[in-house]
Amino acid sequence: MLKIAMSEISRLFDAIQAVDELYLPVEKGNEVEFGPYSADAKVRLDALQTVKSAKDMFFPFQEDLMKFHMDGKKISVEAAAKKDKDFVVFGVRACDARSFSILDKVFLADPVDTYYQARREHGIVVSMACHRPEETCFCSTFGIDATKPEGDVVTWIVEDTLYWEAQTEKGEGLTKKVEAVLAESDSKAVEAQQAAVKEILKKLPLADLDLSYFTSHPELEIFKREEWKELSSHCLGCGTCTFVCPTCQCYDVRDYDTGHGIERYRCWDSCMYRDFTMMAHGTNRKSQVERFRQRFMHKLVYNPLRNDGEFSCVGCGRCLKKCPNSLNIVKVAKTLGGTQA
């Protein structure tokens, strides 16, 4: 295990930036988001969460796909450049780190999404253990260890020191590039923090969230539950839950006339929108109850059925914080699972 004093953390950032692009949580306005590192960036490693998840680094909110040019009746197609340089995403929390494996099952399945694939191949994840989990956190429900996240490198901040440990071949490679600014250390301080945080995690309000109902009852039975009507009755269809979610994968593909050619791009979409999956005859889900049900059936039923019991949720709690009407996944799980929401 290696370490560096937090007072000298900029030396580590500069060392990474010297060899690879570096992205980390930075404050923008009143929010914290992943953004490029610079000397004047307001880095916020103390923030438990970014407003959007680290998913944005591998599956961007908006991404160019190709361009079309016309010369008379001749059409030429120019594919957008894929990520071809290594980059580091620093400060990824345990919930977001787990979300990448869920996204991989979608975007790296046949046919492979080559834009996503390029980012995953060149991306190096430096995760960060949680030392102050919040009441909205429930990552332990999904077997996630917030005290030792997945990632190529895992880090811990204990008092005034950042501890560093490589976990993969990519992580070892990055470590060799920056080891000059790091010092050798034992793991005693980290182990003490891990033990203390695990005790906190046991006492969180959602520590005992039970999702067994969704894997032990027939799909059609859950689909037909009358409670969907009441649960969705106050949904605004704003899509906030999907845009802050680390595991939502829906996107739309659109063409834009620049005046000197057509640009095709994709951008995040939401199953909570009325025009989602719109076709020539209209939309398949005409009511908000159908759209609301689709979102949570996917998270809690469809995904586990198709992925060996793995839910499409990582317990980050963002939807608990951001939904204006408190219609979050925990309320759905408790209502349908037979406990008070």
Coordinates of C-alpha atoms in Angstrom, one line a residue:
M1 CA 0.0 0.0 0.0
L2 CA 1.2 3.5 -0.8
K3 CA 0.2 6.9 0.5
I4 CA 0.5 10.7 0.1
A5 CA -0.4 13.6 2.4
M6 CA -3.6 15.4 1.4
S7 CA -1.7 18.6 1.6
E8 CA 0.4 17.4 -1.3
I9 CA -2.5 15.8 -3.3
S10 CA -1.9 18.2 -6.2
R11 CA 1.4 16.5 -6.8
L12 CA -0.4 13.3 -7.4
F13 CA -2.9 15.0 -9.7
D14 CA -0.1 16.6 -11.7
A15 CA 1.8 13.3 -12.0
I16 CA -1.3 11.6 -13.4
Q17 CA -2.1 14.6 -15.7
A18 CA 1.4 14.4 -17.1
V19 CA 0.8 11.0 -18.5
D20 CA -2.9 10.6 -19.0
E21 CA -6.0 12.8 -19.1
L22 CA -7.5 13.2 -15.6
Y23 CA -11.1 13.6 -14.6
L24 CA -12.3 13.9 -11.0
P25 CA -15.1 15.5 -8.9
V26 CA -15.0 19.3 -9.3
E27 CA -17.4 21.9 -8.1
K28 CA -19.4 23.7 -10.8
G29 CA -21.9 26.2 -9.5
N30 CA -23.7 24.6 -6.6
E31 CA -23.1 21.0 -7.8
V32 CA -20.2 18.6 -8.0
E33 CA -19.6 16.7 -11.3
F34 CA -16.8 14.8 -12.9
G35 CA -14.7 17.1 -15.0
P36 CA -11.2 17.6 -16.3
Y37 CA -8.5 18.5 -13.8
S38 CA -6.7 21.8 -14.0
A39 CA -4.7 23.9 -11.6
D40 CA -7.7 26.2 -10.9
A41 CA -10.3 23.4 -10.7
K42 CA -12.1 23.2 -7.4
V43 CA -11.6 19.6 -6.6
R44 CA -14.1 18.0 -4.2
L45 CA -12.9 14.6 -3.1
D46 CA -14.8 15.2 0.1
A47 CA -18.2 15.0 -1.8
L48 CA -19.9 11.7 -1.3
Q49 CA -21.5 11.9 -4.7
T50 CA -21.5 13.8 -7.9
V51 CA -24.9 15.0 -9.2
K52 CA -24.5 12.8 -12.2
S53 CA -22.7 9.5 -11.8
A54 CA -19.3 8.5 -13.2
K55 CA -21.3 6.7 -15.9
D56 CA -21.0 9.9 -17.8
M57 CA -17.3 9.2 -18.4
F58 CA -18.0 6.0 -20.4
F59 CA -21.5 6.6 -21.7
P60 CA -21.6 10.4 -22.2
F61 CA -24.7 12.5 -21.9
Q62 CA -24.2 13.4 -25.5
E63 CA -21.9 11.8 -28.0
D64 CA -21.3 12.3 -31.8
L65 CA -21.6 9.2 -33.9
M66 CA -21.0 10.2 -37.5
K67 CA -21.4 13.0 -40.1
F68 CA -23.0 12.9 -43.6
H69 CA -21.9 15.1 -46.4
M70 CA -23.6 15.5 -49.8
D71 CA -22.0 16.5 -53.1
G72 CA -24.8 16.4 -55.6
K73 CA -26.2 12.9 -55.4
K74 CA -23.1 11.6 -53.8
I75 CA -23.2 11.0 -50.0
S76 CA -20.1 10.5 -47.9
V77 CA -20.1 9.2 -44.3
E78 CA -17.5 10.2 -41.8
A79 CA -17.5 8.2 -38.5
A80 CA -16.8 10.2 -35.3
A81 CA -13.5 9.5 -33.7
K82 CA -13.5 7.0 -30.9
K83 CA -11.6 7.5 -27.7
D84 CA -8.0 6.5 -28.4
K85 CA -6.0 7.9 -25.4
D86 CA -5.9 6.6 -21.9
F87 CA -7.7 8.6 -19.2
V88 CA -8.1 8.4 -15.5
V89 CA -11.4 8.8 -13.6
F90 CA -10.4 9.6 -10.1
G91 CA -12.6 9.5 -7.0
V92 CA -15.3 7.0 -8.2
R93 CA -17.4 5.8 -5.2
A94 CA -18.2 2.1 -4.7
C95 CA -21.8 2.3 -6.1
D96 CA -20.7 4.0 -9.3
A97 CA -17.7 1.6 -9.7
R98 CA -20.2 -1.4 -9.6
S99 CA -22.4 0.3 -12.2
F100 CA -19.8 -0.2 -14.8
S101 CA -20.1 -4.0 -14.8
I102 CA -23.9 -3.6 -15.2
L103 CA -23.4 -1.3 -18.2
D104 CA -20.8 -3.6 -19.6
K105 CA -23.4 -6.4 -19.9
V106 CA -25.4 -4.1 -22.1
F107 CA -22.9 -2.2 -24.2
L108 CA -20.3 -5.0 -24.6
A109 CA -22.8 -7.7 -25.5
D110 CA -23.1 -8.7 -29.1
P111 CA -23.4 -6.4 -31.1
V112 CA -20.7 -4.5 -29.2
D113 CA -21.1 -0.7 -28.8
T114 CA -17.7 0.3 -30.1
Y115 CA -17.9 3.9 -28.8
Y116 CA -18.5 2.6 -25.2
Q117 CA -15.9 -0.2 -25.7
A118 CA -13.2 2.3 -26.7
R119 CA -13.8 4.3 -23.5
R120 CA -13.8 1.3 -21.3
E121 CA -10.5 0.0 -22.8
H122 CA -8.8 3.4 -22.4
G123 CA -10.4 4.3 -19.0
I124 CA -8.6 3.7 -15.7
V125 CA -10.8 3.8 -12.7
V126 CA -9.4 5.1 -9.4
S127 CA -12.1 4.4 -6.9
M128 CA -12.5 6.0 -3.4
A129 CA -13.8 4.3 -0.3
C130 CA -16.7 5.9 1.6
H131 CA -15.9 7.2 5.1
R132 CA -19.1 9.1 5.7
P133 CA -22.0 7.2 4.1
E134 CA -25.4 9.0 4.1
E135 CA -28.9 7.8 5.2
T136 CA -29.9 7.5 1.6
C137 CA -27.2 4.9 0.8
F138 CA -28.1 1.2 0.5
C139 CA -25.3 -0.2 -1.7
S140 CA -24.7 -3.1 0.8
T141 CA -28.1 -4.4 -0.4
F142 CA -26.3 -5.4 -3.7
G143 CA -23.2 -6.9 -2.0
I144 CA -21.1 -3.7 -2.6
D145 CA -18.4 -3.0 -0.1
A146 CA -18.2 0.7 0.3
T147 CA -15.0 0.4 2.3
K148 CA -13.2 -1.3 -0.5
P149 CA -14.7 -0.4 -3.9
E150 CA -14.1 -2.1 -7.2
G151 CA -11.7 -0.3 -9.6
D152 CA -8.3 -0.4 -11.1
V153 CA -6.9 1.4 -8.1
V154 CA -8.7 1.9 -4.8
T155 CA -8.0 4.8 -2.5
W156 CA -8.9 5.8 1.1
I157 CA -8.8 9.2 2.8
V158 CA -8.0 8.8 6.5
E159 CA -7.6 12.1 8.3
D160 CA -4.9 14.0 6.4
T161 CA -3.6 11.1 4.2
L162 CA -4.7 9.4 1.0
Y163 CA -3.9 5.7 0.7
W164 CA -3.5 4.0 -2.6
E165 CA -3.6 0.3 -3.7
A166 CA -3.6 -1.1 -7.2
Q167 CA -6.2 -3.9 -7.8
T168 CA -5.8 -4.7 -11.6
E169 CA -3.1 -4.7 -14.3
K170 CA -4.3 -1.3 -15.4
G171 CA -4.0 -0.1 -11.8
E172 CA -0.4 -1.5 -11.6
G173 CA 0.5 0.3 -14.8
L174 CA -0.8 3.7 -13.5
T175 CA 0.9 3.1 -10.1
K176 CA 4.3 2.7 -11.8
K177 CA 3.7 6.0 -13.6
V178 CA 3.1 8.0 -10.4
E179 CA 4.9 6.0 -7.7
A180 CA 7.6 8.7 -7.4
V181 CA 5.1 11.0 -5.6
L182 CA 3.8 8.2 -3.3
A183 CA 5.4 6.7 -0.2
E184 CA 5.3 3.2 1.2
S185 CA 2.8 2.5 4.0
D186 CA 1.2 -0.2 6.1
S187 CA -2.6 -0.7 6.1
K188 CA -3.4 -0.2 9.8
A189 CA -5.1 3.2 9.4
V190 CA -7.2 1.9 6.4
E191 CA -8.2 -1.2 8.3
A192 CA -9.3 0.8 11.3
Q193 CA -11.4 3.1 9.1
Q194 CA -12.9 0.2 7.3
A195 CA -14.1 -1.4 10.5
A196 CA -15.6 1.8 11.8
V197 CA -17.4 2.5 8.5
K198 CA -18.8 -1.0 8.4
E199 CA -20.4 -0.4 11.7
I200 CA -22.0 2.8 10.4
L201 CA -23.3 0.9 7.3
K202 CA -25.1 -1.6 9.5
K203 CA -27.0 1.2 11.2
L204 CA -28.2 3.1 8.2
P205 CA -32.0 3.3 7.7
L206 CA -31.9 1.2 4.5
A207 CA -29.4 -1.4 5.7
D208 CA -32.0 -4.1 5.8
L209 CA -33.8 -3.4 2.6
D210 CA -35.2 -6.7 1.3
L211 CA -35.6 -7.3 -2.4
S212 CA -36.2 -11.0 -2.2
Y213 CA -39.9 -10.6 -3.3
F214 CA -38.7 -9.6 -6.8
T215 CA -36.7 -12.7 -7.4
S216 CA -39.1 -15.1 -5.7
H217 CA -42.4 -14.2 -7.4
P218 CA -43.6 -14.6 -11.0
E219 CA -42.8 -11.8 -13.4
L220 CA -46.4 -11.5 -14.5
E221 CA -47.7 -11.4 -10.9
I222 CA -45.5 -8.4 -10.1
F223 CA -46.4 -6.7 -13.4
K224 CA -50.2 -7.0 -12.6
R225 CA -50.0 -5.6 -9.1
E226 CA -52.6 -2.9 -8.5
E227 CA -50.2 -0.8 -6.4
W228 CA -48.5 0.5 -9.7
K229 CA -51.5 2.8 -10.2
E230 CA -51.1 4.5 -6.8
L231 CA -47.3 4.5 -6.9
S232 CA -47.3 6.3 -10.3
S233 CA -50.2 8.7 -9.6
H234 CA -47.9 11.5 -8.5
C235 CA -45.1 10.9 -11.0
L236 CA -44.4 14.0 -13.1
G237 CA -42.6 12.1 -15.8
C238 CA -39.7 14.5 -15.4
G239 CA -37.0 11.8 -16.0
T240 CA -34.8 13.1 -13.2
C241 CA -34.5 9.6 -11.7
T242 CA -33.1 8.2 -15.0
F243 CA -30.6 11.0 -15.6
V244 CA -29.0 10.7 -12.1
C245 CA -29.0 6.9 -12.2
P246 CA -25.7 5.2 -12.7
T247 CA -27.2 2.1 -14.4
C248 CA -29.8 3.6 -16.8
Q249 CA -28.8 2.9 -20.4
C250 CA -31.5 4.4 -22.6
Y251 CA -30.5 6.8 -25.4
D252 CA -32.0 8.4 -28.5
V253 CA -30.3 8.9 -31.8
R254 CA -30.9 12.1 -33.7
D255 CA -29.7 13.9 -36.8
Y256 CA -28.9 17.6 -36.9
D257 CA -28.6 19.7 -40.0
T258 CA -25.6 22.0 -39.5
G259 CA -26.2 23.8 -42.8
H260 CA -23.2 22.2 -44.4
G261 CA -23.9 18.5 -43.6
I262 CA -25.8 16.3 -41.2
E263 CA -24.4 15.3 -37.8
R264 CA -25.8 12.2 -36.1
Y265 CA -25.4 12.0 -32.3
R266 CA -26.9 10.1 -29.4
C267 CA -28.1 11.5 -26.1
W268 CA -29.5 10.1 -23.0
D269 CA -33.2 9.4 -23.0
S270 CA -35.7 8.3 -20.4
C271 CA -38.4 5.6 -20.3
M272 CA -40.4 8.0 -18.2
Y273 CA -41.0 10.3 -21.2
R274 CA -44.2 10.2 -23.2
D275 CA -42.3 10.0 -26.6
F276 CA -39.9 7.3 -25.5
T277 CA -39.8 4.5 -28.1
M278 CA -42.1 6.6 -30.3
M279 CA -42.9 4.8 -33.6
A280 CA -45.0 5.7 -36.7
H281 CA -48.2 4.4 -35.0
G282 CA -47.4 6.3 -31.7
T283 CA -46.0 5.1 -28.4
N284 CA -46.3 1.7 -26.9
R285 CA -46.8 3.0 -23.3
K286 CA -49.5 5.6 -23.5
S287 CA -50.0 6.3 -19.7
Q288 CA -47.6 7.3 -17.0
V289 CA -48.4 4.2 -15.0
E290 CA -47.1 2.0 -17.9
R291 CA -44.0 4.1 -18.1
F292 CA -43.4 4.2 -14.4
R293 CA -43.9 0.4 -14.1
Q294 CA -41.5 -0.2 -17.0
R295 CA -38.7 1.6 -15.3
F296 CA -39.0 -0.3 -12.0
M297 CA -39.8 -3.7 -13.6
H298 CA -36.6 -3.3 -15.5
K299 CA -34.5 -2.5 -12.4
L300 CA -36.1 -5.0 -10.1
V301 CA -37.4 -7.9 -12.3
Y302 CA -36.3 -8.0 -15.9
N303 CA -32.6 -7.3 -15.2
P304 CA -32.3 -10.0 -12.5
L305 CA -34.1 -12.5 -14.7
R306 CA -31.6 -12.0 -17.5
N307 CA -28.4 -11.5 -15.5
D308 CA -28.2 -14.2 -12.8
G309 CA -30.1 -12.3 -10.2
E310 CA -28.2 -9.0 -10.6
F311 CA -30.4 -6.0 -10.0
S312 CA -30.0 -2.9 -12.2
C313 CA -29.5 -0.7 -9.1
V314 CA -26.4 0.0 -7.0
G315 CA -28.0 1.7 -4.0
C316 CA -26.4 5.1 -4.6
G317 CA -29.5 6.9 -3.3
R318 CA -29.5 9.6 -5.9
C319 CA -33.1 9.0 -6.9
L320 CA -34.1 9.3 -3.2
K321 CA -32.5 12.7 -3.1
K322 CA -33.6 14.1 -6.4
C323 CA -37.2 12.9 -7.1
P324 CA -39.4 15.9 -6.4
N325 CA -42.3 13.6 -5.3
S326 CA -40.3 10.9 -3.5
L327 CA -41.2 8.2 -6.0
N328 CA -38.0 6.3 -5.7
I329 CA -36.9 2.7 -6.0
V330 CA -36.9 2.2 -2.3
K331 CA -40.6 3.2 -2.0
V332 CA -41.5 0.9 -4.9
A333 CA -39.5 -2.0 -3.4
K334 CA -41.1 -1.6 0.1
T335 CA -44.6 -1.2 -1.2
L336 CA -44.6 -4.2 -3.5
G337 CA -42.4 -6.2 -1.1
G338 CA -45.0 -5.8 1.6
T339 CA -43.2 -3.4 4.0
Q340 CA -44.0 0.2 4.8
A341 CA -42.4 2.8 2.5

